[in-house]
Short mmCIF file of N, CA, C and O in Angstrom, two decimals:
data_model
loop_
_atom_site.label_atom_id
_atom_site.label_comp_id
_atom_site.label_asym_id
_atom_site.label_seq_id
_atom_site.Cartn_x
_atom_site.Cartn_y
_atom_site.Cartn_z
N LYS A 179 4.61 -16.93 20.50
CA LYS A 179 4.12 -15.61 20.13
C LYS A 179 2.66 -15.48 20.55
O LYS A 179 1.87 -16.38 20.30
N SER A 180 2.31 -14.39 21.14
CA SER A 180 0.92 -14.19 21.52
C SER A 180 0.11 -13.79 20.29
O SER A 180 0.62 -13.13 19.39
N PRO A 181 -1.15 -14.21 20.22
CA PRO A 181 -1.96 -13.90 19.04
C PRO A 181 -2.25 -12.40 18.94
O PRO A 181 -2.29 -11.69 19.94
N SER A 182 -2.44 -11.96 17.72
CA SER A 182 -2.76 -10.55 17.47
C SER A 182 -4.12 -10.24 18.08
O SER A 182 -5.05 -11.03 17.97
N PRO A 183 -4.29 -9.07 18.70
CA PRO A 183 -5.60 -8.72 19.26
C PRO A 183 -6.65 -8.50 18.16
O PRO A 183 -7.82 -8.45 18.44
N ARG A 184 -6.20 -8.40 16.93
CA ARG A 184 -7.15 -8.17 15.82
C ARG A 184 -7.22 -9.38 14.90
O ARG A 184 -7.56 -9.26 13.75
N GLN A 185 -6.93 -10.58 15.41
CA GLN A 185 -6.81 -11.75 14.55
C GLN A 185 -8.11 -12.16 13.86
O GLN A 185 -8.07 -12.77 12.80
N ASN A 186 -9.26 -11.89 14.43
CA ASN A 186 -10.53 -12.29 13.82
C ASN A 186 -11.13 -11.21 12.93
O ASN A 186 -12.28 -11.31 12.53
N MET A 187 -10.35 -10.20 12.63
CA MET A 187 -10.84 -9.10 11.81
C MET A 187 -10.38 -9.31 10.37
O MET A 187 -9.44 -10.07 10.11
N PRO A 188 -11.02 -8.64 9.42
CA PRO A 188 -10.70 -8.87 8.01
C PRO A 188 -9.32 -8.36 7.61
O PRO A 188 -8.74 -7.51 8.28
N VAL A 189 -8.83 -8.89 6.52
CA VAL A 189 -7.61 -8.41 5.88
C VAL A 189 -8.04 -7.43 4.80
O VAL A 189 -9.01 -7.66 4.09
N ARG A 190 -7.33 -6.32 4.68
CA ARG A 190 -7.67 -5.31 3.66
C ARG A 190 -6.51 -5.15 2.70
O ARG A 190 -5.35 -5.32 3.07
N TYR A 191 -6.83 -4.81 1.45
CA TYR A 191 -5.85 -4.63 0.39
C TYR A 191 -6.10 -3.30 -0.30
O TYR A 191 -7.25 -2.96 -0.58
N PHE A 192 -5.03 -2.57 -0.60
CA PHE A 192 -5.15 -1.31 -1.32
C PHE A 192 -4.08 -1.25 -2.40
O PHE A 192 -2.93 -1.64 -2.16
N ILE A 193 -4.45 -0.75 -3.57
CA ILE A 193 -3.48 -0.47 -4.63
C ILE A 193 -3.00 0.95 -4.40
O ILE A 193 -3.80 1.89 -4.34
N MET A 194 -1.69 1.13 -4.26
CA MET A 194 -1.10 2.45 -4.05
C MET A 194 -0.41 2.87 -5.34
O MET A 194 0.58 2.24 -5.75
N LYS A 195 -0.93 3.89 -5.98
CA LYS A 195 -0.33 4.39 -7.22
C LYS A 195 0.67 5.48 -6.88
O LYS A 195 0.40 6.39 -6.12
N SER A 196 1.84 5.35 -7.47
CA SER A 196 2.89 6.35 -7.28
C SER A 196 3.13 7.06 -8.61
O SER A 196 3.02 6.45 -9.67
N SER A 197 3.48 8.32 -8.54
CA SER A 197 3.74 9.08 -9.77
C SER A 197 5.10 8.75 -10.37
O SER A 197 5.34 9.03 -11.54
N ASN A 198 6.00 8.14 -9.56
CA ASN A 198 7.33 7.82 -10.09
C ASN A 198 7.97 6.68 -9.32
O ASN A 198 7.61 6.38 -8.19
N LEU A 199 8.95 6.06 -9.94
CA LEU A 199 9.66 4.92 -9.37
C LEU A 199 10.57 5.35 -8.22
O LEU A 199 10.84 4.56 -7.30
N GLN A 200 11.03 6.59 -8.22
CA GLN A 200 11.90 7.08 -7.16
C GLN A 200 11.21 6.99 -5.79
O GLN A 200 11.85 6.60 -4.81
N ASN A 201 9.92 7.31 -5.72
CA ASN A 201 9.20 7.23 -4.44
C ASN A 201 9.12 5.80 -3.93
O ASN A 201 9.23 5.55 -2.73
N ILE A 202 8.96 4.85 -4.85
CA ILE A 202 8.94 3.43 -4.46
C ILE A 202 10.31 3.05 -3.88
O ILE A 202 10.39 2.37 -2.86
N GLY A 203 11.38 3.49 -4.52
CA GLY A 203 12.73 3.21 -4.05
C GLY A 203 12.98 3.77 -2.66
O GLY A 203 13.56 3.10 -1.80
N ILE A 204 12.53 4.99 -2.41
CA ILE A 204 12.67 5.61 -1.08
C ILE A 204 11.92 4.77 -0.05
O ILE A 204 12.44 4.48 1.03
N SER A 205 10.72 4.36 -0.40
CA SER A 205 9.93 3.55 0.51
C SER A 205 10.60 2.23 0.83
O SER A 205 10.65 1.80 1.98
N GLN A 206 11.13 1.57 -0.19
CA GLN A 206 11.78 0.28 0.02
C GLN A 206 13.06 0.41 0.87
O GLN A 206 13.35 -0.46 1.67
N GLN A 207 13.77 1.51 0.70
CA GLN A 207 14.99 1.73 1.48
C GLN A 207 14.71 2.11 2.93
O GLN A 207 15.37 1.65 3.85
N LYS A 208 13.71 2.96 3.13
CA LYS A 208 13.47 3.52 4.47
C LYS A 208 12.32 2.87 5.22
O LYS A 208 12.14 3.13 6.41
N GLY A 209 11.51 2.06 4.54
CA GLY A 209 10.39 1.41 5.21
C GLY A 209 9.29 2.37 5.63
O GLY A 209 8.64 2.18 6.66
N ILE A 210 9.09 3.42 4.82
CA ILE A 210 8.05 4.41 5.09
C ILE A 210 7.25 4.67 3.82
O ILE A 210 7.70 4.36 2.72
N TRP A 211 6.09 5.25 3.99
CA TRP A 211 5.29 5.68 2.85
C TRP A 211 4.49 6.89 3.28
O TRP A 211 4.28 7.13 4.47
N SER A 212 4.05 7.66 2.32
CA SER A 212 3.19 8.81 2.56
C SER A 212 2.22 8.88 1.39
O SER A 212 2.59 8.58 0.26
N THR A 213 1.01 9.26 1.68
CA THR A 213 -0.01 9.34 0.64
C THR A 213 -0.70 10.69 0.73
O THR A 213 -0.38 11.50 1.60
N THR A 214 -1.62 10.93 -0.14
CA THR A 214 -2.34 12.20 -0.11
C THR A 214 -3.27 12.24 1.09
O THR A 214 -3.74 11.19 1.55
N PRO A 215 -3.53 13.42 1.61
CA PRO A 215 -4.43 13.53 2.76
C PRO A 215 -5.80 12.89 2.52
O PRO A 215 -6.40 12.36 3.46
N SER A 216 -6.28 12.88 1.30
CA SER A 216 -7.59 12.28 1.02
C SER A 216 -7.60 10.77 1.23
O SER A 216 -8.66 10.19 1.47
N ASN A 217 -6.44 10.10 1.17
CA ASN A 217 -6.37 8.66 1.40
C ASN A 217 -6.12 8.30 2.87
O ASN A 217 -6.34 7.16 3.27
N GLU A 218 -5.68 9.25 3.66
CA GLU A 218 -5.26 8.95 5.03
C GLU A 218 -6.37 8.38 5.90
O GLU A 218 -6.15 7.40 6.61
N ARG A 219 -7.53 8.96 5.85
CA ARG A 219 -8.63 8.49 6.72
C ARG A 219 -9.01 7.05 6.39
O ARG A 219 -9.21 6.22 7.28
N LYS A 220 -9.07 6.73 5.10
CA LYS A 220 -9.43 5.37 4.67
C LYS A 220 -8.37 4.36 5.12
O LYS A 220 -8.70 3.29 5.65
N LEU A 221 -7.10 4.69 4.94
CA LEU A 221 -6.03 3.78 5.34
C LEU A 221 -5.94 3.63 6.86
O LEU A 221 -5.77 2.52 7.37
N ASN A 222 -6.06 4.73 7.58
CA ASN A 222 -6.03 4.64 9.04
C ASN A 222 -7.20 3.82 9.57
O ASN A 222 -7.04 3.01 10.48
N GLY A 223 -8.38 4.01 8.99
CA GLY A 223 -9.55 3.22 9.40
C GLY A 223 -9.30 1.74 9.16
O GLY A 223 -9.58 0.90 10.03
N ALA A 224 -8.75 1.41 8.01
CA ALA A 224 -8.45 0.01 7.69
C ALA A 224 -7.40 -0.54 8.65
O ALA A 224 -7.49 -1.68 9.10
N PHE A 225 -6.39 0.27 8.99
CA PHE A 225 -5.34 -0.18 9.90
C PHE A 225 -5.92 -0.57 11.26
O PHE A 225 -5.57 -1.60 11.83
N TRP A 226 -6.83 0.24 11.79
CA TRP A 226 -7.38 -0.01 13.12
C TRP A 226 -8.50 -1.05 13.11
O TRP A 226 -8.76 -1.67 14.14
N GLU A 227 -9.15 -1.25 11.98
CA GLU A 227 -10.30 -2.16 11.93
C GLU A 227 -9.99 -3.50 11.25
O GLU A 227 -10.90 -4.30 11.06
N SER A 228 -8.74 -3.74 10.89
CA SER A 228 -8.37 -4.96 10.18
C SER A 228 -7.25 -5.69 10.90
O SER A 228 -6.49 -5.08 11.66
N SER A 229 -7.13 -6.98 10.61
CA SER A 229 -6.02 -7.73 11.20
C SER A 229 -4.71 -7.36 10.53
O SER A 229 -3.66 -7.33 11.17
N VAL A 230 -4.75 -7.05 9.23
CA VAL A 230 -3.56 -6.63 8.50
C VAL A 230 -4.02 -5.85 7.26
O VAL A 230 -5.09 -6.12 6.72
N VAL A 231 -3.21 -4.89 6.87
CA VAL A 231 -3.48 -4.10 5.66
C VAL A 231 -2.30 -4.28 4.72
O VAL A 231 -1.16 -3.96 5.08
N TYR A 232 -2.58 -4.80 3.53
CA TYR A 232 -1.55 -4.96 2.50
C TYR A 232 -1.66 -3.84 1.49
O TYR A 232 -2.77 -3.51 1.05
N LEU A 233 -0.52 -3.27 1.14
CA LEU A 233 -0.45 -2.20 0.15
C LEU A 233 0.30 -2.75 -1.06
O LEU A 233 1.43 -3.21 -0.95
N ILE A 234 -0.35 -2.68 -2.21
CA ILE A 234 0.23 -3.18 -3.46
C ILE A 234 0.59 -1.95 -4.27
O ILE A 234 -0.27 -1.13 -4.59
N PHE A 235 1.87 -1.81 -4.61
CA PHE A 235 2.38 -0.59 -5.22
C PHE A 235 2.52 -0.71 -6.73
O PHE A 235 2.96 -1.73 -7.25
N SER A 236 2.17 0.38 -7.41
CA SER A 236 2.32 0.45 -8.85
C SER A 236 2.63 1.90 -9.25
O SER A 236 2.01 2.83 -8.74
N VAL A 237 3.58 2.06 -10.16
CA VAL A 237 3.89 3.38 -10.69
C VAL A 237 2.96 3.65 -11.86
O VAL A 237 2.78 2.78 -12.74
N GLN A 238 2.35 4.83 -11.88
CA GLN A 238 1.43 5.21 -12.95
C GLN A 238 2.08 4.97 -14.31
O GLN A 238 3.21 5.39 -14.55
N GLY A 239 1.37 4.28 -15.19
CA GLY A 239 1.85 4.08 -16.56
C GLY A 239 2.90 3.02 -16.73
O GLY A 239 3.37 2.79 -17.84
N SER A 240 3.28 2.32 -15.65
CA SER A 240 4.36 1.32 -15.76
C SER A 240 3.88 -0.02 -16.31
O SER A 240 4.68 -0.80 -16.83
N GLY A 241 2.60 -0.31 -16.16
CA GLY A 241 2.08 -1.61 -16.59
C GLY A 241 2.47 -2.74 -15.66
O GLY A 241 2.32 -3.91 -16.01
N CYS A 242 2.98 -2.39 -14.47
CA CYS A 242 3.46 -3.41 -13.51
C CYS A 242 3.09 -3.02 -12.09
O CYS A 242 2.86 -1.86 -11.79
N PHE A 243 3.09 -4.03 -11.24
CA PHE A 243 3.13 -3.82 -9.81
C PHE A 243 4.60 -3.84 -9.42
O PHE A 243 5.36 -4.67 -9.93
N GLN A 244 5.03 -2.96 -8.53
CA GLN A 244 6.43 -2.91 -8.13
C GLN A 244 6.69 -3.65 -6.82
O GLN A 244 7.80 -3.65 -6.32
N GLY A 245 5.69 -4.27 -6.25
CA GLY A 245 5.85 -5.03 -5.03
C GLY A 245 4.71 -4.75 -4.07
O GLY A 245 3.79 -3.99 -4.38
N PHE A 246 4.80 -5.39 -2.89
CA PHE A 246 3.77 -5.12 -1.90
C PHE A 246 4.36 -5.15 -0.50
O PHE A 246 5.43 -5.71 -0.26
N ALA A 247 3.64 -4.48 0.40
CA ALA A 247 4.10 -4.30 1.77
C ALA A 247 2.92 -4.39 2.72
O ALA A 247 1.76 -4.26 2.31
N ARG A 248 3.23 -4.60 3.98
CA ARG A 248 2.23 -4.58 5.04
C ARG A 248 2.29 -3.21 5.70
O ARG A 248 3.38 -2.69 5.96
N MET A 249 1.14 -2.64 5.98
CA MET A 249 1.09 -1.36 6.69
C MET A 249 1.52 -1.62 8.12
O MET A 249 0.90 -2.41 8.83
N GLY A 250 2.60 -0.97 8.56
CA GLY A 250 3.19 -1.25 9.86
C GLY A 250 2.81 -0.30 10.97
O GLY A 250 3.10 -0.56 12.14
N SER A 251 2.17 0.81 10.64
CA SER A 251 1.74 1.76 11.67
C SER A 251 0.61 2.60 11.09
O SER A 251 0.41 2.66 9.88
N ALA A 252 -0.10 3.26 11.99
CA ALA A 252 -1.10 4.23 11.56
C ALA A 252 -0.37 5.44 10.97
O ALA A 252 0.83 5.63 11.20
N ILE A 253 -1.08 6.24 10.22
CA ILE A 253 -0.49 7.43 9.61
C ILE A 253 -0.49 8.55 10.65
O ILE A 253 -1.53 8.88 11.21
N GLY A 254 0.68 9.09 10.88
CA GLY A 254 0.83 10.17 11.85
C GLY A 254 0.75 11.54 11.20
O GLY A 254 0.47 11.68 10.01
N CYS A 255 1.04 12.54 11.99
CA CYS A 255 1.02 13.93 11.51
C CYS A 255 2.35 14.36 10.94
O CYS A 255 2.42 15.33 10.17
N GLU A 256 3.43 13.67 11.32
CA GLU A 256 4.76 14.05 10.88
C GLU A 256 4.92 13.82 9.38
O GLU A 256 4.58 12.77 8.85
N LYS A 257 5.42 14.82 8.69
CA LYS A 257 5.65 14.72 7.25
C LYS A 257 7.11 14.43 6.98
O LYS A 257 7.95 14.62 7.84
N SER A 258 7.39 13.94 5.79
CA SER A 258 8.77 13.62 5.42
C SER A 258 9.22 14.53 4.30
O SER A 258 8.46 14.82 3.38
N GLN A 259 10.48 14.91 4.35
CA GLN A 259 11.06 15.71 3.29
C GLN A 259 11.52 14.82 2.13
O GLN A 259 11.92 15.33 1.08
N ASP A 260 11.48 13.51 2.31
CA ASP A 260 11.93 12.59 1.27
C ASP A 260 11.19 12.77 -0.04
O ASP A 260 11.74 12.56 -1.11
N TRP A 261 9.92 13.13 0.03
CA TRP A 261 9.12 13.29 -1.17
C TRP A 261 8.96 14.76 -1.56
O TRP A 261 8.18 15.07 -2.45
N GLY A 262 9.65 15.65 -0.92
CA GLY A 262 9.54 17.06 -1.25
C GLY A 262 8.19 17.60 -0.83
O GLY A 262 7.56 17.11 0.09
N SER A 263 7.73 18.60 -1.53
CA SER A 263 6.43 19.21 -1.20
C SER A 263 5.40 18.80 -2.25
O SER A 263 4.81 19.63 -2.92
N ALA A 264 5.18 17.52 -2.37
CA ALA A 264 4.28 17.01 -3.41
C ALA A 264 2.84 16.88 -2.93
O ALA A 264 2.05 16.19 -3.55
N GLY A 265 2.49 17.51 -1.84
CA GLY A 265 1.11 17.45 -1.36
C GLY A 265 0.78 16.19 -0.57
O GLY A 265 -0.37 15.82 -0.46
N PHE A 266 1.81 15.53 -0.04
CA PHE A 266 1.57 14.32 0.74
C PHE A 266 1.27 14.66 2.18
O PHE A 266 1.64 15.72 2.68
N GLY A 267 0.61 13.73 2.86
CA GLY A 267 0.28 13.91 4.26
C GLY A 267 1.36 13.33 5.16
O GLY A 267 2.55 13.39 4.85
N GLY A 268 0.91 12.70 6.25
CA GLY A 268 1.83 12.14 7.23
C GLY A 268 2.50 10.86 6.76
O GLY A 268 2.05 10.21 5.82
N VAL A 269 3.57 10.52 7.45
CA VAL A 269 4.36 9.33 7.13
C VAL A 269 3.89 8.17 7.99
O VAL A 269 3.45 8.35 9.12
N PHE A 270 3.97 6.96 7.43
CA PHE A 270 3.70 5.76 8.20
C PHE A 270 4.67 4.66 7.79
O PHE A 270 5.28 4.71 6.74
N LYS A 271 4.78 3.68 8.68
CA LYS A 271 5.72 2.59 8.48
C LYS A 271 5.12 1.54 7.54
O LYS A 271 3.93 1.23 7.64
N VAL A 272 5.95 1.01 6.65
CA VAL A 272 5.56 -0.12 5.81
C VAL A 272 6.65 -1.18 5.89
O VAL A 272 7.83 -0.87 5.95
N ASP A 273 6.22 -2.43 5.91
CA ASP A 273 7.14 -3.56 5.95
C ASP A 273 7.04 -4.26 4.59
O ASP A 273 6.05 -4.94 4.31
N TRP A 274 8.07 -4.06 3.77
CA TRP A 274 8.06 -4.61 2.42
C TRP A 274 8.18 -6.13 2.46
O TRP A 274 9.05 -6.67 3.14
N ILE A 275 7.33 -6.79 1.71
CA ILE A 275 7.32 -8.24 1.62
C ILE A 275 7.94 -8.69 0.30
O ILE A 275 8.75 -9.60 0.27
N ARG A 276 7.60 -8.03 -0.80
CA ARG A 276 8.16 -8.32 -2.12
C ARG A 276 8.57 -7.02 -2.77
O ARG A 276 7.82 -6.05 -2.76
N LYS A 277 9.75 -7.02 -3.37
CA LYS A 277 10.28 -5.84 -4.05
C LYS A 277 10.66 -6.21 -5.47
O LYS A 277 11.84 -6.22 -5.82
N GLU A 278 9.69 -6.54 -6.26
CA GLU A 278 9.97 -6.89 -7.65
C GLU A 278 8.80 -6.50 -8.53
O GLU A 278 7.67 -6.43 -8.07
N SER A 279 9.09 -6.24 -9.79
CA SER A 279 8.05 -5.86 -10.73
C SER A 279 7.33 -7.10 -11.26
O SER A 279 7.98 -8.08 -11.63
N VAL A 280 6.01 -7.02 -11.28
CA VAL A 280 5.18 -8.08 -11.84
C VAL A 280 4.25 -7.42 -12.85
O VAL A 280 3.44 -6.56 -12.48
N PRO A 281 4.34 -7.77 -14.13
CA PRO A 281 3.46 -7.18 -15.15
C PRO A 281 1.99 -7.44 -14.83
O PRO A 281 1.64 -8.52 -14.34
N PHE A 282 1.15 -6.48 -15.13
CA PHE A 282 -0.29 -6.61 -14.89
C PHE A 282 -0.85 -7.88 -15.53
O PHE A 282 -1.78 -8.48 -15.00
N GLN A 283 -0.31 -8.30 -16.68
CA GLN A 283 -0.85 -9.46 -17.38
C GLN A 283 -0.83 -10.72 -16.52
O GLN A 283 -1.64 -11.61 -16.71
N PHE A 284 0.09 -10.79 -15.53
CA PHE A 284 0.14 -11.94 -14.64
C PHE A 284 -0.92 -11.89 -13.54
O PHE A 284 -1.07 -12.85 -12.79
N ALA A 285 -1.64 -10.78 -13.45
CA ALA A 285 -2.68 -10.65 -12.43
C ALA A 285 -4.06 -10.44 -13.05
O ALA A 285 -5.00 -10.10 -12.34
N HIS A 286 -4.19 -10.65 -14.35
CA HIS A 286 -5.49 -10.41 -15.00
C HIS A 286 -6.60 -11.32 -14.50
O HIS A 286 -7.77 -11.01 -14.68
N HIS A 287 -6.26 -12.40 -13.84
CA HIS A 287 -7.29 -13.29 -13.28
C HIS A 287 -7.88 -12.72 -11.99
O HIS A 287 -8.91 -13.20 -11.52
N LEU A 288 -7.24 -11.68 -11.42
CA LEU A 288 -7.75 -11.06 -10.20
C LEU A 288 -8.76 -9.99 -10.57
O LEU A 288 -8.45 -9.05 -11.30
N LEU A 289 -9.97 -10.11 -10.04
CA LEU A 289 -11.04 -9.15 -10.31
C LEU A 289 -11.49 -8.51 -9.01
O LEU A 289 -11.52 -9.15 -7.97
N ASN A 290 -11.85 -7.23 -9.08
CA ASN A 290 -12.30 -6.49 -7.91
C ASN A 290 -13.82 -6.45 -7.89
O ASN A 290 -14.43 -5.71 -8.65
N PRO A 291 -14.46 -7.22 -7.00
CA PRO A 291 -15.92 -7.24 -6.97
C PRO A 291 -16.55 -5.92 -6.53
O PRO A 291 -17.72 -5.67 -6.78
N TRP A 292 -15.76 -5.05 -5.89
CA TRP A 292 -16.27 -3.74 -5.44
C TRP A 292 -16.04 -2.65 -6.48
O TRP A 292 -16.31 -1.49 -6.23
N ASN A 293 -15.51 -3.04 -7.64
CA ASN A 293 -15.27 -2.09 -8.73
C ASN A 293 -15.76 -2.69 -10.04
O ASN A 293 -15.04 -2.74 -11.02
N GLY A 294 -16.98 -3.20 -10.02
CA GLY A 294 -17.58 -3.75 -11.23
C GLY A 294 -16.86 -4.97 -11.77
O GLY A 294 -16.88 -5.22 -12.97
N SER A 295 -16.18 -5.71 -10.91
CA SER A 295 -15.39 -6.90 -11.30
C SER A 295 -14.35 -6.58 -12.38
O SER A 295 -14.03 -7.41 -13.21
N LYS A 296 -13.80 -5.36 -12.32
CA LYS A 296 -12.73 -4.99 -13.23
C LYS A 296 -11.43 -5.64 -12.80
O LYS A 296 -11.25 -6.00 -11.64
N LYS A 297 -10.51 -5.77 -13.75
CA LYS A 297 -9.20 -6.33 -13.46
C LYS A 297 -8.47 -5.44 -12.45
O LYS A 297 -8.61 -4.23 -12.46
N VAL A 298 -7.68 -6.08 -11.60
CA VAL A 298 -6.88 -5.35 -10.61
C VAL A 298 -5.59 -4.94 -11.27
O VAL A 298 -4.81 -5.78 -11.72
N GLN A 299 -5.38 -3.64 -11.38
CA GLN A 299 -4.12 -3.11 -11.96
C GLN A 299 -3.95 -1.67 -11.61
O GLN A 299 -4.78 -1.06 -11.05
#
């Protein structure tokens, strides 16, 4: 395998909050995700400037992470009807690595230094 052209660049991580579990299920089945337009520029920048971008998914109020995926493409202009008209932007590819719920309590040792060293959840 030839090395990635971005191999010496940083790895980036983002927590993706979903309003419902149905959207996570659609993503896991179809290998796609869509976010609000306000997040698109940040994610696209990370995709092009990083060796890999990991997305950690959590449904609002669930108290768990529902799994994580690698961002597989930049965010395009094409929208998906899968999420209805919920104000989402373009669709992008995600490659799911883990599809299981992990309670936040198992990740309390993880702290975010860019958010006042608060717990990651």
